[in-house]
């Protein structure tokens, strides 16, 4: 990933949606205090550590928005002022939502997908880092996605290899929107393999249905 990050650092939004939904399902099913949520605005991670966050919104017409912040890595003030991440953005952006984020000084990066590519504002030369890698390295790395998802299971290291393979298989189904109840159950039930607390399968199924990844 570049420093600061560039639009080409992000994978296709369909792939990102599959990854984000998979992470949200596993974490919500296996951790009562999950930091993930799915609502009308997209998939959220409310805390990536040190109060970082991200949100992926997929809109009609194949458009998408990915935004967030890494407080330790988003060094996006120039001459004491936060840069305007929304300057010159297209009309179709969810402006109300994004302006609320901007008013809260919550942005370290804002990317939007249109016409087959990711875009962002031109960064000032003084901007050294936007924090994308710190907050969401998984947007450009399948390995980062797998590692983050498996970490939500909270199982012994010896089980991680088999869990990683299962997560990878499920993410493929999710991208093709061909997952089913059995696949969802198998994905989250793996957390119970070593005698840990039973995962909340109903929560995972609800997320999968609302995210539109079921066949």
PDB file of C-alpha atoms in Angstrom:
ATOM      1  CA  UNK A   1       0.000   0.000   0.000  1.00  0.00           C
ATOM      2  CA  UNK A   2       1.260   3.480  -0.888  1.00  0.00           C
ATOM      3  CA  UNK A   3       1.990   6.243   1.606  1.00  0.00           C
ATOM      4  CA  UNK A   4      -0.264   8.142   1.561  1.00  0.00           C
ATOM      5  CA  UNK A   5      -2.644   5.613   0.076  1.00  0.00           C
ATOM      6  CA  UNK A   6      -3.930   5.828  -3.474  1.00  0.00           C
ATOM      7  CA  UNK A   7      -7.156   4.670  -5.139  1.00  0.00           C
ATOM      8  CA  UNK A   8      -5.407   1.676  -6.687  1.00  0.00           C
ATOM      9  CA  UNK A   9      -4.648   0.366  -3.190  1.00  0.00           C
ATOM     10  CA  UNK A  10      -8.295  -0.649  -2.745  1.00  0.00           C
ATOM     11  CA  UNK A  11      -9.712  -3.836  -4.277  1.00  0.00           C
ATOM     12  CA  UNK A  12     -13.011  -4.014  -6.156  1.00  0.00           C
ATOM     13  CA  UNK A  13     -16.023  -2.986  -3.999  1.00  0.00           C
ATOM     14  CA  UNK A  14     -17.743  -6.348  -4.548  1.00  0.00           C
ATOM     15  CA  UNK A  15     -14.740  -8.048  -2.988  1.00  0.00           C
ATOM     16  CA  UNK A  16     -14.609  -5.498  -0.177  1.00  0.00           C
ATOM     17  CA  UNK A  17     -18.303  -6.017   0.564  1.00  0.00           C
ATOM     18  CA  UNK A  18     -17.799  -9.779   0.823  1.00  0.00           C
ATOM     19  CA  UNK A  19     -14.840  -9.294   3.159  1.00  0.00           C
ATOM     20  CA  UNK A  20     -16.557  -6.676   5.305  1.00  0.00           C
ATOM     21  CA  UNK A  21     -19.732  -8.732   5.689  1.00  0.00           C
ATOM     22  CA  UNK A  22     -17.739 -11.867   6.530  1.00  0.00           C
ATOM     23  CA  UNK A  23     -15.759 -10.035   9.212  1.00  0.00           C
ATOM     24  CA  UNK A  24     -18.936  -8.528  10.640  1.00  0.00           C
ATOM     25  CA  UNK A  25     -20.713 -11.892  10.743  1.00  0.00           C
ATOM     26  CA  UNK A  26     -17.913 -13.722  12.537  1.00  0.00           C
ATOM     27  CA  UNK A  27     -17.234 -10.953  15.026  1.00  0.00           C
ATOM     28  CA  UNK A  28     -20.893 -10.311  15.826  1.00  0.00           C
ATOM     29  CA  UNK A  29     -21.624 -14.033  16.230  1.00  0.00           C
ATOM     30  CA  UNK A  30     -18.585 -14.786  18.373  1.00  0.00           C
ATOM     31  CA  UNK A  31     -18.141 -11.624  20.442  1.00  0.00           C
ATOM     32  CA  UNK A  32     -20.986 -10.072  22.485  1.00  0.00           C
ATOM     33  CA  UNK A  33     -19.094  -6.773  22.498  1.00  0.00           C
ATOM     34  CA  UNK A  34     -18.675  -6.640  18.715  1.00  0.00           C
ATOM     35  CA  UNK A  35     -17.480  -3.424  17.113  1.00  0.00           C
ATOM     36  CA  UNK A  36     -19.160  -4.271  13.793  1.00  0.00           C
ATOM     37  CA  UNK A  37     -22.596  -3.224  12.594  1.00  0.00           C
ATOM     38  CA  UNK A  38     -24.694  -3.392   9.432  1.00  0.00           C
ATOM     39  CA  UNK A  39     -27.371  -0.777   8.770  1.00  0.00           C
ATOM     40  CA  UNK A  40     -28.830   1.268   5.926  1.00  0.00           C
ATOM     41  CA  UNK A  41     -25.543   3.165   5.624  1.00  0.00           C
ATOM     42  CA  UNK A  42     -23.429   0.040   5.088  1.00  0.00           C
ATOM     43  CA  UNK A  43     -21.019  -2.126   7.048  1.00  0.00           C
ATOM     44  CA  UNK A  44     -19.240  -0.378   9.908  1.00  0.00           C
ATOM     45  CA  UNK A  45     -16.324  -1.159  12.135  1.00  0.00           C
ATOM     46  CA  UNK A  46     -16.641   1.269  15.037  1.00  0.00           C
ATOM     47  CA  UNK A  47     -13.220   0.562  16.499  1.00  0.00           C
ATOM     48  CA  UNK A  48     -10.102  -0.685  14.745  1.00  0.00           C
ATOM     49  CA  UNK A  49      -7.991   0.028  17.813  1.00  0.00           C
ATOM     50  CA  UNK A  50      -7.092   3.459  19.217  1.00  0.00           C
ATOM     51  CA  UNK A  51     -10.574   4.694  18.242  1.00  0.00           C
ATOM     52  CA  UNK A  52     -10.044   4.150  14.509  1.00  0.00           C
ATOM     53  CA  UNK A  53     -13.048   3.297  12.356  1.00  0.00           C
ATOM     54  CA  UNK A  54     -14.231   2.585   8.811  1.00  0.00           C
ATOM     55  CA  UNK A  55     -17.481   2.281   6.860  1.00  0.00           C
ATOM     56  CA  UNK A  56     -18.221   0.681   3.481  1.00  0.00           C
ATOM     57  CA  UNK A  57     -21.374   1.846   1.713  1.00  0.00           C
ATOM     58  CA  UNK A  58     -22.539   0.194  -1.507  1.00  0.00           C
ATOM     59  CA  UNK A  59     -25.060   2.180  -3.527  1.00  0.00           C
ATOM     60  CA  UNK A  60     -27.248   1.623  -6.577  1.00  0.00           C
ATOM     61  CA  UNK A  61     -25.580   1.650  -9.966  1.00  0.00           C
ATOM     62  CA  UNK A  62     -22.469  -0.175  -8.786  1.00  0.00           C
ATOM     63  CA  UNK A  63     -21.199   2.803  -6.800  1.00  0.00           C
ATOM     64  CA  UNK A  64     -19.570   2.649  -3.386  1.00  0.00           C
ATOM     65  CA  UNK A  65     -17.948   4.788  -0.693  1.00  0.00           C
ATOM     66  CA  UNK A  66     -15.229   3.759   1.739  1.00  0.00           C
ATOM     67  CA  UNK A  67     -14.250   6.139   4.515  1.00  0.00           C
ATOM     68  CA  UNK A  68     -12.779   6.176   7.999  1.00  0.00           C
ATOM     69  CA  UNK A  69      -9.866   7.272  10.119  1.00  0.00           C
ATOM     70  CA  UNK A  70      -6.839   5.979  11.986  1.00  0.00           C
ATOM     71  CA  UNK A  71      -6.072   8.488  14.763  1.00  0.00           C
ATOM     72  CA  UNK A  72      -2.450   7.353  14.885  1.00  0.00           C
ATOM     73  CA  UNK A  73      -1.886   7.382  11.132  1.00  0.00           C
ATOM     74  CA  UNK A  74      -4.311   9.915   9.650  1.00  0.00           C
ATOM     75  CA  UNK A  75      -2.128  13.002   9.591  1.00  0.00           C
ATOM     76  CA  UNK A  76      -4.475  15.043   7.450  1.00  0.00           C
ATOM     77  CA  UNK A  77      -4.216  18.578   8.813  1.00  0.00           C
ATOM     78  CA  UNK A  78      -2.364  21.166   6.745  1.00  0.00           C
ATOM     79  CA  UNK A  79      -1.421  24.468   8.399  1.00  0.00           C
ATOM     80  CA  UNK A  80      -3.574  23.491  11.354  1.00  0.00           C
ATOM     81  CA  UNK A  81      -6.699  22.862   9.280  1.00  0.00           C
ATOM     82  CA  UNK A  82      -8.288  19.541   8.352  1.00  0.00           C
ATOM     83  CA  UNK A  83      -8.313  19.079   4.585  1.00  0.00           C
ATOM     84  CA  UNK A  84     -11.707  18.871   2.869  1.00  0.00           C
ATOM     85  CA  UNK A  85     -12.105  15.218   1.842  1.00  0.00           C
ATOM     86  CA  UNK A  86     -15.404  15.966   0.100  1.00  0.00           C
ATOM     87  CA  UNK A  87     -14.259  18.819  -2.141  1.00  0.00           C
ATOM     88  CA  UNK A  88     -15.372  18.152  -5.697  1.00  0.00           C
ATOM     89  CA  UNK A  89     -17.065  14.871  -4.828  1.00  0.00           C
ATOM     90  CA  UNK A  90     -19.783  13.636  -7.203  1.00  0.00           C
ATOM     91  CA  UNK A  91     -23.446  14.514  -6.683  1.00  0.00           C
ATOM     92  CA  UNK A  92     -24.443  10.941  -5.858  1.00  0.00           C
ATOM     93  CA  UNK A  93     -22.391  10.706  -2.659  1.00  0.00           C
ATOM     94  CA  UNK A  94     -24.486  10.287   0.541  1.00  0.00           C
ATOM     95  CA  UNK A  95     -23.858  13.909   1.390  1.00  0.00           C
ATOM     96  CA  UNK A  96     -25.898  14.134   4.579  1.00  0.00           C
ATOM     97  CA  UNK A  97     -24.074  11.228   6.167  1.00  0.00           C
ATOM     98  CA  UNK A  98     -20.634  12.345   4.990  1.00  0.00           C
ATOM     99  CA  UNK A  99     -21.127  15.949   6.081  1.00  0.00           C
ATOM    100  CA  UNK A 100     -22.027  14.729   9.563  1.00  0.00           C
ATOM    101  CA  UNK A 101     -18.787  12.723   9.616  1.00  0.00           C
ATOM    102  CA  UNK A 102     -16.812  15.734   8.426  1.00  0.00           C
ATOM    103  CA  UNK A 103     -18.398  17.978  11.046  1.00  0.00           C
ATOM    104  CA  UNK A 104     -17.225  15.522  13.700  1.00  0.00           C
ATOM    105  CA  UNK A 105     -13.681  15.637  12.314  1.00  0.00           C
ATOM    106  CA  UNK A 106     -13.913  11.887  11.742  1.00  0.00           C
ATOM    107  CA  UNK A 107     -12.191  11.590   8.386  1.00  0.00           C
ATOM    108  CA  UNK A 108      -8.728  10.364   7.600  1.00  0.00           C
ATOM    109  CA  UNK A 109      -9.715   9.102   4.141  1.00  0.00           C
ATOM    110  CA  UNK A 110     -12.704   9.086   1.793  1.00  0.00           C
ATOM    111  CA  UNK A 111     -12.729   7.010  -1.393  1.00  0.00           C
ATOM    112  CA  UNK A 112     -15.563   6.546  -3.858  1.00  0.00           C
ATOM    113  CA  UNK A 113     -16.049   3.985  -6.618  1.00  0.00           C
ATOM    114  CA  UNK A 114     -17.415   5.182  -9.947  1.00  0.00           C
ATOM    115  CA  UNK A 115     -16.937   4.170 -13.581  1.00  0.00           C
ATOM    116  CA  UNK A 116     -14.893   1.119 -12.669  1.00  0.00           C
ATOM    117  CA  UNK A 117     -12.317   2.765 -10.404  1.00  0.00           C
ATOM    118  CA  UNK A 118     -11.769   4.201  -6.945  1.00  0.00           C
ATOM    119  CA  UNK A 119     -11.289   7.966  -6.606  1.00  0.00           C
ATOM    120  CA  UNK A 120     -10.382  10.489  -3.925  1.00  0.00           C
ATOM    121  CA  UNK A 121      -9.549  14.173  -3.750  1.00  0.00           C
ATOM    122  CA  UNK A 122      -6.055  15.219  -4.825  1.00  0.00           C
ATOM    123  CA  UNK A 123      -4.023  15.313  -1.617  1.00  0.00           C
ATOM    124  CA  UNK A 124      -1.907  18.365  -0.781  1.00  0.00           C
ATOM    125  CA  UNK A 125       1.795  17.682  -1.091  1.00  0.00           C
ATOM    126  CA  UNK A 126       2.160  18.271   2.646  1.00  0.00           C
ATOM    127  CA  UNK A 127      -0.097  15.321   3.515  1.00  0.00           C
ATOM    128  CA  UNK A 128       2.154  12.459   4.546  1.00  0.00           C
ATOM    129  CA  UNK A 129      -0.363   9.758   5.499  1.00  0.00           C
ATOM    130  CA  UNK A 130      -4.143   9.301   5.463  1.00  0.00           C
ATOM    131  CA  UNK A 131      -4.275   6.248   7.743  1.00  0.00           C
ATOM    132  CA  UNK A 132      -5.953   3.807   5.359  1.00  0.00           C
ATOM    133  CA  UNK A 133      -3.369   1.098   5.974  1.00  0.00           C
ATOM    134  CA  UNK A 134      -3.612   1.455   9.741  1.00  0.00           C
ATOM    135  CA  UNK A 135      -7.399   1.445   9.845  1.00  0.00           C
ATOM    136  CA  UNK A 136      -8.200  -1.015   7.060  1.00  0.00           C
ATOM    137  CA  UNK A 137      -5.240  -2.761   5.442  1.00  0.00           C
ATOM    138  CA  UNK A 138      -7.687  -5.544   4.485  1.00  0.00           C
ATOM    139  CA  UNK A 139      -9.084  -3.404   1.639  1.00  0.00           C
ATOM    140  CA  UNK A 140      -5.998  -4.252  -0.393  1.00  0.00           C
ATOM    141  CA  UNK A 141      -4.853  -7.504   1.170  1.00  0.00           C
ATOM    142  CA  UNK A 142      -6.619 -10.865   1.241  1.00  0.00           C
ATOM    143  CA  UNK A 143      -4.149 -12.053   3.877  1.00  0.00           C
ATOM    144  CA  UNK A 144      -4.959  -9.131   6.183  1.00  0.00           C
ATOM    145  CA  UNK A 145      -8.654  -9.883   5.796  1.00  0.00           C
ATOM    146  CA  UNK A 146      -8.146 -13.540   6.674  1.00  0.00           C
ATOM    147  CA  UNK A 147      -6.031 -12.718   9.710  1.00  0.00           C
ATOM    148  CA  UNK A 148      -8.485 -10.163  11.081  1.00  0.00           C
ATOM    149  CA  UNK A 149     -11.443 -12.480  10.614  1.00  0.00           C
ATOM    150  CA  UNK A 150      -9.767 -15.464  12.255  1.00  0.00           C
ATOM    151  CA  UNK A 151      -8.736 -13.302  15.213  1.00  0.00           C
ATOM    152  CA  UNK A 152     -12.426 -12.798  16.019  1.00  0.00           C
ATOM    153  CA  UNK A 153     -12.839 -16.509  16.768  1.00  0.00           C
ATOM    154  CA  UNK A 154     -10.543 -16.283  19.809  1.00  0.00           C
ATOM    155  CA  UNK A 155      -9.399 -19.900  19.493  1.00  0.00           C
ATOM    156  CA  UNK A 156      -6.014 -21.596  20.029  1.00  0.00           C
ATOM    157  CA  UNK A 157      -3.345 -21.025  17.413  1.00  0.00           C
ATOM    158  CA  UNK A 158      -3.409 -24.669  16.340  1.00  0.00           C
ATOM    159  CA  UNK A 159      -6.925 -24.165  14.925  1.00  0.00           C
ATOM    160  CA  UNK A 160      -6.170 -21.045  12.938  1.00  0.00           C
ATOM    161  CA  UNK A 161      -5.060 -22.801   9.761  1.00  0.00           C
ATOM    162  CA  UNK A 162      -8.327 -24.680   9.274  1.00  0.00           C
ATOM    163  CA  UNK A 163     -10.325 -21.590  10.201  1.00  0.00           C
ATOM    164  CA  UNK A 164      -8.438 -19.523   7.631  1.00  0.00           C
ATOM    165  CA  UNK A 165      -9.340 -21.973   4.881  1.00  0.00           C
ATOM    166  CA  UNK A 166     -12.996 -21.894   5.926  1.00  0.00           C
ATOM    167  CA  UNK A 167     -13.092 -18.099   5.939  1.00  0.00           C
ATOM    168  CA  UNK A 168     -11.532 -17.960   2.471  1.00  0.00           C
ATOM    169  CA  UNK A 169     -14.126 -20.382   1.094  1.00  0.00           C
ATOM    170  CA  UNK A 170     -16.988 -18.450   2.623  1.00  0.00           C
ATOM    171  CA  UNK A 171     -15.738 -15.113   1.302  1.00  0.00           C
ATOM    172  CA  UNK A 172     -15.839 -16.526  -2.219  1.00  0.00           C
ATOM    173  CA  UNK A 173     -19.453 -17.582  -1.724  1.00  0.00           C
ATOM    174  CA  UNK A 174     -20.278 -14.184  -0.283  1.00  0.00           C
ATOM    175  CA  UNK A 175     -18.780 -12.359  -3.253  1.00  0.00           C
ATOM    176  CA  UNK A 176     -20.841 -14.488  -5.630  1.00  0.00           C
ATOM    177  CA  UNK A 177     -23.897 -14.063  -3.357  1.00  0.00           C
ATOM    178  CA  UNK A 178     -24.213 -17.830  -3.222  1.00  0.00           C
ATOM    179  CA  UNK A 179     -23.931 -18.421   0.517  1.00  0.00           C
ATOM    180  CA  UNK A 180     -26.707 -20.302   2.299  1.00  0.00           C
ATOM    181  CA  UNK A 181     -27.736 -21.060   5.866  1.00  0.00           C
ATOM    182  CA  UNK A 182     -25.503 -24.123   6.025  1.00  0.00           C
ATOM    183  CA  UNK A 183     -22.460 -22.143   4.897  1.00  0.00           C
ATOM    184  CA  UNK A 184     -23.159 -19.389   7.436  1.00  0.00           C
ATOM    185  CA  UNK A 185     -23.617 -21.936  10.213  1.00  0.00           C
ATOM    186  CA  UNK A 186     -20.403 -23.750   9.326  1.00  0.00           C
ATOM    187  CA  UNK A 187     -18.477 -20.462   9.253  1.00  0.00           C
ATOM    188  CA  UNK A 188     -19.407 -19.307  12.738  1.00  0.00           C
ATOM    189  CA  UNK A 189     -19.811 -22.729  14.370  1.00  0.00           C
ATOM    190  CA  UNK A 190     -16.073 -23.253  13.907  1.00  0.00           C
ATOM    191  CA  UNK A 191     -15.607 -21.013  16.936  1.00  0.00           C
ATOM    192  CA  UNK A 192     -17.169 -23.743  19.080  1.00  0.00           C
ATOM    193  CA  UNK A 193     -14.784 -26.429  17.864  1.00  0.00           C
ATOM    194  CA  UNK A 194     -12.517 -26.174  20.904  1.00  0.00           C
ATOM    195  CA  UNK A 195     -15.277 -26.005  23.475  1.00  0.00           C
ATOM    196  CA  UNK A 196     -15.624 -22.245  23.514  1.00  0.00           C
ATOM    197  CA  UNK A 197     -18.942 -20.427  23.912  1.00  0.00           C
ATOM    198  CA  UNK A 198     -21.549 -21.326  21.318  1.00  0.00           C
ATOM    199  CA  UNK A 199     -21.660 -18.648  18.607  1.00  0.00           C
ATOM    200  CA  UNK A 200     -24.854 -16.734  17.898  1.00  0.00           C
ATOM    201  CA  UNK A 201     -25.747 -18.287  14.566  1.00  0.00           C
ATOM    202  CA  UNK A 202     -29.008 -16.330  14.372  1.00  0.00           C
ATOM    203  CA  UNK A 203     -27.027 -13.073  14.444  1.00  0.00           C
ATOM    204  CA  UNK A 204     -24.781 -14.220  11.602  1.00  0.00           C
ATOM    205  CA  UNK A 205     -27.763 -15.350   9.525  1.00  0.00           C
ATOM    206  CA  UNK A 206     -29.466 -12.001  10.039  1.00  0.00           C
ATOM    207  CA  UNK A 207     -26.397 -10.109   8.849  1.00  0.00           C
ATOM    208  CA  UNK A 208     -25.990 -12.381   5.832  1.00  0.00           C
ATOM    209  CA  UNK A 209     -29.616 -11.909   4.815  1.00  0.00           C
ATOM    210  CA  UNK A 210     -29.587  -8.131   5.214  1.00  0.00           C
ATOM    211  CA  UNK A 211     -26.247  -7.859   3.406  1.00  0.00           C
ATOM    212  CA  UNK A 212     -27.680  -9.696   0.383  1.00  0.00           C
ATOM    213  CA  UNK A 213     -25.060 -12.429   0.182  1.00  0.00           C
ATOM    214  CA  UNK A 214     -27.450 -15.389   0.398  1.00  0.00           C
ATOM    215  CA  UNK A 215     -28.414 -17.300  -2.730  1.00  0.00           C
TER     216      UNK A 215
END
